[in-house]
Amino acid sequence: MSVARGRQQELFQGGAPPGGDSVGPTAPPLLREQLLEWQRRLAEFQGPLFEGSASEHQQGSLFGSGTSGDSSDDGNGNRNGVEDPQERAARFDPLAFEAQNLQFWRWPEPPQLGPALYLVMDRPARLAAPLLLYVGETGQADRRWKGEHDCKGYLAAYAEAMGHVGLECRCSIRFCCDVPAGVRARRALEQALIRRWQPPFNKETRQRWSTPFTNDPV
C-alpha cells in the first residue's frame, strides 16, 4: 500500500474506534460518491465567497500601502490607518492571482520571492467555482513549498483518491506578494482568510469538513 493510499484511511465518519489501537480491517478506499459529496459541501460554502470577492475586489494593491517600510511602520508590518485583517480578508479575491503548477519551485528562476500568502486550489470541471483547499503564509515564497509540508501530503492523498475513482484533479497554487512584511501582521491576515474561507486542508478547519485525506501515518 502506498503512503498516499494509507492517508485515505480517515473517512468521513470513520477512523479508528475509540479506546485504543484499531484491530479491525483496513478502511476501504474512498468511494466516488463520497468524494463528490465532500466537494459539493465545500463548494456550497465557498461559492458565494468567490462571487462576492470578484465584485468587491479592488484594482491595484489589495492592502493599500501597508507593505513597505517607512517611518509609520511599527516593525511588524503594521502601519497607522490600515484596515484590520478581517476587512482585508473580506475584499481578498483568490482568483486575482496567476495559477501556477505545484512544481513551480523546480523552475530555474523562482516566479516570486519574499513574503507572500499562498493559496492551493482545485478546479473541478463540473463545479461553477474553484475549491480553495489551503491558505498559508511565508517569508520566503521561493522556498516554502520545497521539502516537507503538511499540505503536500494531503494533496498527494487527494490526487490519488480522485484518480482511483476516475475524477480529475486540477490543483494549482497562487501567490499574493502584496502582503505585510512583518510575520505577526502576515499571520493575522492568514488566519482571517482561514476563518473566512474555511479551507479544508488547514489544521484549523479539518474537523469541520471531516477531511478524508489525512497526513497522519497509519
JSON list of C-alpha atoms in Angstrom, two decimals, residues 29 55 62 72 130 138 181:
[
{"chain": "A", "resi": 29, "resn": "PRO", "atom": "CA", "xyz": [-10.82, 3.33, -0.42]},
{"chain": "A", "resi": 55, "resn": "SER", "atom": "CA", "xyz": [-17.39, 42.01, -7.04]},
{"chain": "A", "resi": 62, "resn": "LEU", "atom": "CA", "xyz": [-5.02, 44.71, -2.18]},
{"chain": "A", "resi": 72, "resn": "SER", "atom": "CA", "xyz": [4.96, 54.80, 10.22]},
{"chain": "A", "resi": 130, "resn": "PRO", "atom": "CA", "xyz": [-12.86, 26.50, -7.75]},
{"chain": "A", "resi": 138, "resn": "THR", "atom": "CA", "xyz": [5.65, 32.59, 4.21]},
{"chain": "A", "resi": 181, "resn": "ALA", "atom": "CA", "xyz": [6.48, 42.24, 5.63]}
]
